[in-house]
Amino acid sequence: MPNPRLASRYAKSLLDLAVERGQLEQVYNDVLFLQNLIGGSRELVSMLRSPVVSADKKQAVLDAVSKGNISDLTVAFNKLLISKNREGELPEIISAFISQYKVKKGIQIVTLTTAVPASEEIKRLIIEQVKKTSNFQTIELQEKVDPSIIGGFKLQAGDKFVDASVAYELNQVARQFENNDFIYKVR
């Protein structure tokens, strides 16, 4: 069962150690590599979470799939997880590490949802506008495509949300008809 508190603690430990040793960017790249590796293999996650597979075999598999692609610090961290029987939490630890890294670096996540993929020009304009209207300096734009919004966009930046979608406007008009806002009410 995922334990976000435990994942956060291990991620913070790895982050602090990487900062202390001056290897933050290298460890971040290692974590991204592991995220891609784990995200692309359900079998690897199942093996890491399996109580039947021995710790030695888990270590051997993790070493084999990541050999030469991650730093010694990350290898040592993986060994620590296995020795503490926490390797099943690796996917959550990776997510927590990435979140903590972005907070440390001041990277703000902005989510743009459109009905069709947005052009690079639109993305650039949105990032510029968000920078003007907020105190965000570094922005990472995550794009989602949701045809159900019909047109327009939805934008989530921090705790602010803007819904400028056609579907939202149509729902507003439908509510006005349900409330009979267009019929003069005589008392």
mmCIF file of N, CA, C and O in Angstrom, residues 60-149:
data_model
loop_
_atom_site.group_PDB
_atom_site.id
_atom_site.type_symbol
_atom_site.label_atom_id
_atom_site.label_comp_id
_atom_site.label_asym_id
_atom_site.label_seq_id
_atom_site.Cartn_x
_atom_site.Cartn_y
_atom_site.Cartn_z
ATOM 1 N N ALA A 60 19.764 -7.464 -7.967
ATOM 2 C CA ALA A 60 20.405 -7.866 -9.224
ATOM 3 C C ALA A 60 19.620 -7.336 -10.430
ATOM 4 O O ALA A 60 20.222 -6.843 -11.393
ATOM 5 N N VAL A 61 18.296 -7.417 -10.374
ATOM 6 C CA VAL A 61 17.473 -6.928 -11.479
ATOM 7 C C VAL A 61 17.597 -5.408 -11.600
ATOM 8 O O VAL A 61 17.791 -4.878 -12.693
ATOM 9 N N LEU A 62 17.512 -4.708 -10.480
ATOM 10 C CA LEU A 62 17.622 -3.251 -10.504
ATOM 11 C C LEU A 62 18.988 -2.809 -11.016
ATOM 12 O O LEU A 62 19.095 -1.866 -11.801
ATOM 13 N N ASP A 63 20.042 -3.516 -10.609
ATOM 14 C CA ASP A 63 21.392 -3.206 -11.105
ATOM 15 C C ASP A 63 21.499 -3.461 -12.605
ATOM 16 O O ASP A 63 22.103 -2.670 -13.330
ATOM 17 N N ALA A 64 20.906 -4.559 -13.064
ATOM 18 C CA ALA A 64 20.999 -4.921 -14.478
ATOM 19 C C ALA A 64 20.281 -3.910 -15.379
ATOM 20 O O ALA A 64 20.799 -3.536 -16.420
ATOM 21 N N VAL A 65 19.108 -3.459 -14.969
ATOM 22 C CA VAL A 65 18.345 -2.557 -15.825
ATOM 23 C C VAL A 65 18.830 -1.105 -15.762
ATOM 24 O O VAL A 65 18.545 -0.322 -16.661
ATOM 25 N N SER A 66 19.588 -0.785 -14.721
ATOM 26 C CA SER A 66 20.048 0.603 -14.594
ATOM 27 C C SER A 66 21.559 0.753 -14.716
ATOM 28 O O SER A 66 22.076 1.863 -14.584
ATOM 29 N N LYS A 67 22.259 -0.324 -15.005
ATOM 30 C CA LYS A 67 23.725 -0.310 -15.054
ATOM 31 C C LYS A 67 24.244 0.739 -16.040
ATOM 32 O O LYS A 67 23.857 0.778 -17.190
ATOM 33 N N GLY A 68 25.107 1.608 -15.532
ATOM 34 C CA GLY A 68 25.726 2.630 -16.365
ATOM 35 C C GLY A 68 24.843 3.835 -16.655
ATOM 36 O O GLY A 68 25.281 4.781 -17.292
ATOM 37 N N ASN A 69 23.607 3.816 -16.198
ATOM 38 C CA ASN A 69 22.685 4.924 -16.479
ATOM 39 C C ASN A 69 22.407 5.805 -15.266
ATOM 40 O O ASN A 69 21.811 6.866 -15.419
ATOM 41 N N ILE A 70 22.788 5.338 -14.077
ATOM 42 C CA ILE A 70 22.562 6.140 -12.878
ATOM 43 C C ILE A 70 23.852 6.251 -12.081
ATOM 44 O O ILE A 70 24.741 5.410 -12.195
ATOM 45 N N SER A 71 23.941 7.294 -11.277
ATOM 46 C CA SER A 71 25.159 7.580 -10.514
ATOM 47 C C SER A 71 25.313 6.629 -9.322
ATOM 48 O O SER A 71 24.374 5.944 -8.926
ATOM 49 N N ASP A 72 26.511 6.651 -8.755
ATOM 50 C CA ASP A 72 26.797 5.801 -7.597
ATOM 51 C C ASP A 72 25.904 6.147 -6.405
ATOM 52 O O ASP A 72 25.506 5.263 -5.646
ATOM 53 N N LEU A 73 25.598 7.428 -6.247
ATOM 54 C CA LEU A 73 24.737 7.855 -5.139
ATOM 55 C C LEU A 73 23.343 7.240 -5.271
ATOM 56 O O LEU A 73 22.788 6.731 -4.297
ATOM 57 N N THR A 74 22.798 7.231 -6.464
ATOM 58 C CA THR A 74 21.467 6.663 -6.686
ATOM 59 C C THR A 74 21.494 5.142 -6.551
ATOM 60 O O THR A 74 20.554 4.552 -6.015
ATOM 61 N N VAL A 75 22.575 4.524 -6.997
ATOM 62 C CA VAL A 75 22.732 3.073 -6.813
ATOM 63 C C VAL A 75 22.748 2.739 -5.325
ATOM 64 O O VAL A 75 22.075 1.807 -4.870
ATOM 65 N N ALA A 76 23.508 3.522 -4.559
ATOM 66 C CA ALA A 76 23.588 3.294 -3.103
ATOM 67 C C ALA A 76 22.218 3.511 -2.451
ATOM 68 O O ALA A 76 21.839 2.772 -1.533
ATOM 69 N N PHE A 77 21.486 4.498 -2.931
ATOM 70 C CA PHE A 77 20.144 4.752 -2.395
ATOM 71 C C PHE A 77 19.223 3.565 -2.670
ATOM 72 O O PHE A 77 18.469 3.137 -1.797
ATOM 73 N N ASN A 78 19.293 3.020 -3.885
ATOM 74 C CA ASN A 78 18.477 1.847 -4.222
ATOM 75 C C ASN A 78 18.833 0.662 -3.336
ATOM 76 O O ASN A 78 17.959 -0.082 -2.883
ATOM 77 N N LYS A 79 20.134 0.490 -3.074
ATOM 78 C CA LYS A 79 20.561 -0.599 -2.177
ATOM 79 C C LYS A 79 20.002 -0.393 -0.771
ATOM 80 O O LYS A 79 19.582 -1.348 -0.107
ATOM 81 N N LEU A 80 20.010 0.864 -0.312
ATOM 82 C CA LEU A 80 19.455 1.165 1.010
ATOM 83 C C LEU A 80 17.972 0.807 1.059
ATOM 84 O O LEU A 80 17.508 0.196 2.027
ATOM 85 N N LEU A 81 17.230 1.177 0.013
ATOM 86 C CA LEU A 81 15.800 0.852 -0.027
ATOM 87 C C LEU A 81 15.571 -0.652 0.070
ATOM 88 O O LEU A 81 14.696 -1.099 0.804
ATOM 89 N N ILE A 82 16.375 -1.404 -0.666
ATOM 90 C CA ILE A 82 16.209 -2.860 -0.654
ATOM 91 C C ILE A 82 16.594 -3.430 0.709
ATOM 92 O O ILE A 82 15.906 -4.310 1.236
ATOM 93 N N SER A 83 17.656 -2.917 1.303
ATOM 94 C CA SER A 83 18.073 -3.440 2.618
ATOM 95 C C SER A 83 17.044 -3.115 3.697
ATOM 96 O O SER A 83 16.909 -3.859 4.669
ATOM 97 N N LYS A 84 16.308 -2.027 3.541
ATOM 98 C CA LYS A 84 15.269 -1.640 4.507
ATOM 99 C C LYS A 84 13.894 -2.188 4.124
ATOM 100 O O LYS A 84 12.895 -1.857 4.756
ATOM 101 N N ASN A 85 13.853 -2.988 3.061
ATOM 102 C CA ASN A 85 12.604 -3.588 2.574
ATOM 103 C C ASN A 85 11.586 -2.517 2.159
ATOM 104 O O ASN A 85 10.398 -2.644 2.403
ATOM 105 N N ARG A 86 12.076 -1.446 1.512
ATOM 106 C CA ARG A 86 11.228 -0.347 1.065
ATOM 107 C C ARG A 86 11.232 -0.198 -0.456
ATOM 108 O O ARG A 86 10.745 0.788 -0.981
ATOM 109 N N GLU A 87 11.761 -1.164 -1.163
ATOM 110 C CA GLU A 87 11.858 -1.064 -2.626
ATOM 111 C C GLU A 87 10.503 -0.984 -3.306
ATOM 112 O O GLU A 87 10.385 -0.436 -4.393
ATOM 113 N N GLY A 88 9.466 -1.494 -2.679
ATOM 114 C CA GLY A 88 8.117 -1.415 -3.234
ATOM 115 C C GLY A 88 7.592 0.014 -3.270
ATOM 116 O O GLY A 88 6.650 0.323 -3.999
ATOM 117 N N GLU A 89 8.203 0.883 -2.481
ATOM 118 C CA GLU A 89 7.789 2.289 -2.430
ATOM 119 C C GLU A 89 8.531 3.151 -3.453
ATOM 120 O O GLU A 89 8.313 4.366 -3.515
ATOM 121 N N LEU A 90 9.408 2.547 -4.250
ATOM 122 C CA LEU A 90 10.235 3.312 -5.179
ATOM 123 C C LEU A 90 9.427 4.218 -6.117
ATOM 124 O O LEU A 90 9.790 5.390 -6.285
ATOM 125 N N PRO A 91 8.326 3.768 -6.730
ATOM 126 C CA PRO A 91 7.566 4.680 -7.605
ATOM 127 C C PRO A 91 7.072 5.932 -6.868
ATOM 128 O O PRO A 91 7.140 7.045 -7.395
ATOM 129 N N GLU A 92 6.599 5.769 -5.643
ATOM 130 C CA GLU A 92 6.117 6.913 -4.861
ATOM 131 C C GLU A 92 7.276 7.806 -4.427
ATOM 132 O O GLU A 92 7.146 9.037 -4.399
ATOM 133 N N ILE A 93 8.407 7.197 -4.088
ATOM 134 C CA ILE A 93 9.587 7.979 -3.697
ATOM 135 C C ILE A 93 10.064 8.815 -4.879
ATOM 136 O O ILE A 93 10.432 9.983 -4.722
ATOM 137 N N ILE A 94 10.044 8.240 -6.058
ATOM 138 C CA ILE A 94 10.447 8.971 -7.270
ATOM 139 C C ILE A 94 9.536 10.175 -7.488
ATOM 140 O O ILE A 94 10.012 11.288 -7.743
ATOM 141 N N SER A 95 8.235 9.984 -7.389
ATOM 142 C CA SER A 95 7.291 11.096 -7.568
ATOM 143 C C SER A 95 7.509 12.177 -6.514
ATOM 144 O O SER A 95 7.500 13.375 -6.825
ATOM 145 N N ALA A 96 7.718 11.762 -5.269
ATOM 146 C CA ALA A 96 7.948 12.727 -4.192
ATOM 147 C C ALA A 96 9.251 13.487 -4.412
ATOM 148 O O ALA A 96 9.321 14.700 -4.179
ATOM 149 N N PHE A 97 10.286 12.799 -4.886
ATOM 150 C CA PHE A 97 11.569 13.454 -5.144
ATOM 151 C C PHE A 97 11.415 14.525 -6.226
ATOM 152 O O PHE A 97 11.908 15.639 -6.083
ATOM 153 N N ILE A 98 10.715 14.177 -7.308
ATOM 154 C CA ILE A 98 10.530 15.131 -8.408
ATOM 155 C C ILE A 98 9.761 16.352 -7.921
ATOM 156 O O ILE A 98 10.117 17.495 -8.243
ATOM 157 N N SER A 99 8.734 16.155 -7.116
ATOM 158 C CA SER A 99 7.964 17.281 -6.564
ATOM 159 C C SER A 99 8.841 18.155 -5.675
ATOM 160 O O SER A 99 8.811 19.388 -5.783
ATOM 161 N N GLN A 100 9.629 17.534 -4.813
ATOM 162 C CA GLN A 100 10.494 18.292 -3.912
ATOM 163 C C GLN A 100 11.591 19.022 -4.680
ATOM 164 O O GLN A 100 11.975 20.143 -4.327
ATOM 165 N N TYR A 101 12.095 18.398 -5.728
ATOM 166 C CA TYR A 101 13.110 19.037 -6.569
ATOM 167 C C TYR A 101 12.544 20.309 -7.198
ATOM 168 O O TYR A 101 13.193 21.363 -7.207
ATOM 169 N N LYS A 102 11.321 20.224 -7.715
ATOM 170 C CA LYS A 102 10.701 21.376 -8.370
ATOM 171 C C LYS A 102 10.443 22.499 -7.372
ATOM 172 O O LYS A 102 10.606 23.676 -7.691
ATOM 173 N N VAL A 103 10.062 22.148 -6.162
ATOM 174 C CA VAL A 103 9.879 23.164 -5.124
ATOM 175 C C VAL A 103 11.213 23.826 -4.806
ATOM 176 O O VAL A 103 11.310 25.061 -4.717
ATOM 177 N N LYS A 104 12.255 23.038 -4.655
ATOM 178 C CA LYS A 104 13.588 23.571 -4.339
ATOM 179 C C LYS A 104 14.085 24.497 -5.431
ATOM 180 O O LYS A 104 14.694 25.527 -5.145
ATOM 181 N N LYS A 105 13.833 24.158 -6.673
ATOM 182 C CA LYS A 105 14.294 24.957 -7.809
ATOM 183 C C LYS A 105 13.327 26.092 -8.166
ATOM 184 O O LYS A 105 13.618 26.888 -9.050
ATOM 185 N N GLY A 106 12.168 26.162 -7.499
ATOM 186 C CA GLY A 106 11.202 27.218 -7.777
ATOM 187 C C GLY A 106 10.460 27.031 -9.089
ATOM 188 O O GLY A 106 10.012 27.994 -9.703
ATOM 189 N N ILE A 107 10.315 25.799 -9.517
ATOM 190 C CA ILE A 107 9.615 25.493 -10.768
ATOM 191 C C ILE A 107 8.129 25.332 -10.470
ATOM 192 O O ILE A 107 7.747 24.511 -9.632
ATOM 193 N N GLN A 108 7.313 26.129 -11.145
ATOM 194 C CA GLN A 108 5.867 26.061 -10.968
ATOM 195 C C GLN A 108 5.262 25.256 -12.104
ATOM 196 O O GLN A 108 5.602 25.459 -13.258
ATOM 197 N N ILE A 109 4.345 24.376 -11.764
ATOM 198 C CA ILE A 109 3.654 23.563 -12.764
ATOM 199 C C ILE A 109 2.387 24.302 -13.185
ATOM 200 O O ILE A 109 1.579 24.683 -12.341
ATOM 201 N N VAL A 110 2.229 24.495 -14.476
ATOM 202 C CA VAL A 110 1.026 25.103 -15.026
ATOM 203 C C VAL A 110 0.429 24.083 -15.989
ATOM 204 O O VAL A 110 1.113 23.600 -16.886
ATOM 205 N N THR A 111 -0.835 23.746 -15.768
ATOM 206 C CA THR A 111 -1.501 22.746 -16.598
ATOM 207 C C THR A 111 -2.461 23.437 -17.559
ATOM 208 O O THR A 111 -3.343 24.187 -17.140
ATOM 209 N N LEU A 112 -2.262 23.187 -18.834
ATOM 210 C CA LEU A 112 -3.104 23.736 -19.894
ATOM 211 C C LEU A 112 -3.892 22.597 -20.515
ATOM 212 O O LEU A 112 -3.315 21.631 -21.008
ATOM 213 N N THR A 113 -5.215 22.708 -20.478
ATOM 214 C CA THR A 113 -6.082 21.707 -21.091
ATOM 215 C C THR A 113 -6.789 22.347 -22.276
ATOM 216 O O THR A 113 -7.431 23.389 -22.128
ATOM 217 N N THR A 114 -6.648 21.722 -23.432
ATOM 218 C CA THR A 114 -7.284 22.218 -24.644
ATOM 219 C C THR A 114 -8.007 21.064 -25.338
ATOM 220 O O THR A 114 -7.754 19.894 -25.035
ATOM 221 N N ALA A 115 -8.893 21.408 -26.282
ATOM 222 C CA ALA A 115 -9.630 20.381 -27.023
ATOM 223 C C ALA A 115 -8.745 19.702 -28.060
ATOM 224 O O ALA A 115 -8.924 18.528 -28.365
ATOM 225 N N VAL A 116 -7.805 20.444 -28.604
ATOM 226 C CA VAL A 116 -6.831 19.919 -29.570
ATOM 227 C C VAL A 116 -5.449 20.371 -29.105
ATOM 228 O O VAL A 116 -5.334 21.344 -28.365
ATOM 229 N N PRO A 117 -4.383 19.701 -29.527
ATOM 230 C CA PRO A 117 -3.051 20.125 -29.088
ATOM 231 C C PRO A 117 -2.773 21.592 -29.447
ATOM 232 O O PRO A 117 -3.061 22.039 -30.555
ATOM 233 N N ALA A 118 -2.233 22.324 -28.481
ATOM 234 C CA ALA A 118 -1.939 23.749 -28.677
ATOM 235 C C ALA A 118 -0.630 23.908 -29.443
ATOM 236 O O ALA A 118 0.295 23.104 -29.296
ATOM 237 N N SER A 119 -0.559 24.964 -30.231
ATOM 238 C CA SER A 119 0.663 25.244 -30.991
ATOM 239 C C SER A 119 1.739 25.783 -30.050
ATOM 240 O O SER A 119 1.452 26.228 -28.937
ATOM 241 N N GLU A 120 2.969 25.754 -30.514
ATOM 242 C CA GLU A 120 4.084 26.264 -29.704
ATOM 243 C C GLU A 120 3.907 27.751 -29.423
ATOM 244 O O GLU A 120 4.259 28.223 -28.343
ATOM 245 N N GLU A 121 3.368 28.486 -30.364
ATOM 246 C CA GLU A 121 3.141 29.922 -30.188
ATOM 247 C C GLU A 121 2.131 30.177 -29.071
ATOM 248 O O GLU A 121 2.336 31.045 -28.221
ATOM 249 N N ILE A 122 1.051 29.413 -29.048
ATOM 250 C CA ILE A 122 0.031 29.550 -27.993
ATOM 251 C C ILE A 122 0.648 29.223 -26.635
ATOM 252 O O ILE A 122 0.425 29.942 -25.652
ATOM 253 N N LYS A 123 1.428 28.153 -26.568
ATOM 254 C CA LYS A 123 2.066 27.780 -25.309
ATOM 255 C C LYS A 123 2.977 28.891 -24.811
ATOM 256 O O LYS A 123 2.981 29.231 -23.627
ATOM 257 N N ARG A 124 3.756 29.465 -25.725
ATOM 258 C CA ARG A 124 4.682 30.538 -25.357
ATOM 259 C C ARG A 124 3.912 31.748 -24.829
ATOM 260 O O ARG A 124 4.272 32.340 -23.805
ATOM 261 N N LEU A 125 2.819 32.110 -25.502
ATOM 262 C CA LEU A 125 2.009 33.250 -25.072
ATOM 263 C C LEU A 125 1.383 33.013 -23.695
ATOM 264 O O LEU A 125 1.327 33.924 -22.866
ATOM 265 N N ILE A 126 0.936 31.796 -23.452
ATOM 266 C CA ILE A 126 0.339 31.477 -22.151
ATOM 267 C C ILE A 126 1.382 31.562 -21.052
ATOM 268 O O ILE A 126 1.126 32.132 -19.980
ATOM 269 N N ILE A 127 2.572 31.034 -21.305
ATOM 270 C CA ILE A 127 3.642 31.111 -20.301
ATOM 271 C C ILE A 127 3.992 32.569 -20.008
ATOM 272 O O ILE A 127 4.145 32.958 -18.843
ATOM 273 N N GLU A 128 4.095 33.387 -21.053
ATOM 274 C CA GLU A 128 4.391 34.811 -20.857
ATOM 275 C C GLU A 128 3.307 35.490 -20.027
ATOM 276 O O GLU A 128 3.607 36.268 -19.124
ATOM 277 N N GLN A 129 2.041 35.187 -20.324
ATOM 278 C CA GLN A 129 0.942 35.814 -19.601
ATOM 279 C C GLN A 129 0.918 35.372 -18.138
ATOM 280 O O GLN A 129 0.688 36.194 -17.245
ATOM 281 N N VAL A 130 1.181 34.107 -17.881
ATOM 282 C CA VAL A 130 1.214 33.621 -16.502
ATOM 283 C C VAL A 130 2.359 34.293 -15.744
ATOM 284 O O VAL A 130 2.197 34.690 -14.589
ATOM 285 N N LYS A 131 3.513 34.458 -16.377
ATOM 286 C CA LYS A 131 4.639 35.137 -15.727
ATOM 287 C C LYS A 131 4.298 36.592 -15.403
ATOM 288 O O LYS A 131 4.680 37.091 -14.348
ATOM 289 N N LYS A 132 3.558 37.258 -16.298
ATOM 290 C CA LYS A 132 3.185 38.661 -16.066
ATOM 291 C C LYS A 132 2.213 38.804 -14.901
ATOM 292 O O LYS A 132 2.288 39.763 -14.145
ATOM 293 N N THR A 133 1.268 37.876 -14.809
ATOM 294 C CA THR A 133 0.191 38.014 -13.822
ATOM 295 C C THR A 133 0.468 37.298 -12.510
ATOM 296 O O THR A 133 -0.370 37.333 -11.615
ATOM 297 N N SER A 134 1.615 36.666 -12.390
ATOM 298 C CA SER A 134 1.954 35.976 -11.145
ATOM 299 C C SER A 134 3.421 36.246 -10.820
ATOM 300 O O SER A 134 4.114 36.914 -11.565
ATOM 301 N N ASN A 135 3.870 35.709 -9.715
ATOM 302 C CA ASN A 135 5.282 35.857 -9.356
ATOM 303 C C ASN A 135 6.084 34.609 -9.722
ATOM 304 O O ASN A 135 7.154 34.398 -9.196
ATOM 305 N N PHE A 136 5.559 33.799 -10.617
ATOM 306 C CA PHE A 136 6.262 32.602 -11.066
ATOM 307 C C PHE A 136 7.393 33.015 -12.004
ATOM 308 O O PHE A 136 7.171 33.747 -12.955
ATOM 309 N N GLN A 137 8.585 32.530 -11.760
ATOM 310 C CA GLN A 137 9.717 32.834 -12.625
ATOM 311 C C GLN A 137 10.012 31.683 -13.584
ATOM 312 O O GLN A 137 10.279 31.885 -14.745
ATOM 313 N N THR A 138 9.978 30.466 -13.051
ATOM 314 C CA THR A 138 10.250 29.287 -13.861
ATOM 315 C C THR A 138 8.959 28.478 -13.950
ATOM 316 O O THR A 138 8.393 28.094 -12.928
ATOM 317 N N ILE A 139 8.513 28.240 -15.166
ATOM 318 C CA ILE A 139 7.236 27.555 -15.374
ATOM 319 C C ILE A 139 7.457 26.303 -16.202
ATOM 320 O O ILE A 139 8.161 26.327 -17.206
ATOM 321 N N GLU A 140 6.843 25.222 -15.759
ATOM 322 C CA GLU A 140 6.825 23.979 -16.538
ATOM 323 C C GLU A 140 5.383 23.778 -16.988
ATOM 324 O O GLU A 140 4.488 23.609 -16.165
ATOM 325 N N LEU A 141 5.178 23.827 -18.284
ATOM 326 C CA LEU A 141 3.835 23.701 -18.839
ATOM 327 C C LEU A 141 3.519 22.238 -19.117
ATOM 328 O O LEU A 141 4.237 21.573 -19.855
ATOM 329 N N GLN A 142 2.464 21.756 -18.488
ATOM 330 C CA GLN A 142 1.983 20.404 -18.764
ATOM 331 C C GLN A 142 0.728 20.554 -19.613
ATOM 332 O O GLN A 142 -0.196 21.262 -19.234
ATOM 333 N N GLU A 143 0.728 19.884 -20.735
ATOM 334 C CA GLU A 143 -0.386 20.007 -21.663
ATOM 335 C C GLU A 143 -1.260 18.763 -21.618
ATOM 336 O O GLU A 143 -0.760 17.640 -21.604
ATOM 337 N N LYS A 144 -2.568 18.981 -21.567
ATOM 338 C CA LYS A 144 -3.532 17.893 -21.631
ATOM 339 C C LYS A 144 -4.500 18.186 -22.768
ATOM 340 O O LYS A 144 -4.840 19.344 -23.010
ATOM 341 N N VAL A 145 -4.922 17.148 -23.437
ATOM 342 C CA VAL A 145 -5.913 17.291 -24.505
ATOM 343 C C VAL A 145 -7.188 16.592 -24.045
ATOM 344 O O VAL A 145 -7.168 15.420 -23.693
ATOM 345 N N ASP A 146 -8.281 17.356 -24.034
ATOM 346 C CA ASP A 146 -9.582 16.840 -23.608
ATOM 347 C C ASP A 146 -10.649 17.330 -24.590
ATOM 348 O O ASP A 146 -11.118 18.465 -24.478
ATOM 349 N N PRO A 147 -11.014 16.498 -25.564
ATOM 350 C CA PRO A 147 -11.988 16.937 -26.573
ATOM 351 C C PRO A 147 -13.349 17.321 -25.990
ATOM 352 O O PRO A 147 -14.107 18.044 -26.625
ATOM 353 N N SER A 148 -13.655 16.884 -24.775
ATOM 354 C CA SER A 148 -14.967 17.183 -24.197
ATOM 355 C C SER A 148 -15.144 18.664 -23.863
ATOM 356 O O SER A 148 -16.272 19.104 -23.651
ATOM 357 N N ILE A 149 -14.066 19.448 -23.831
ATOM 358 C CA ILE A 149 -14.228 20.876 -23.548
ATOM 359 C C ILE A 149 -14.629 21.657 -24.806
ATOM 360 O O ILE A 149 -14.858 22.851 -24.737
#
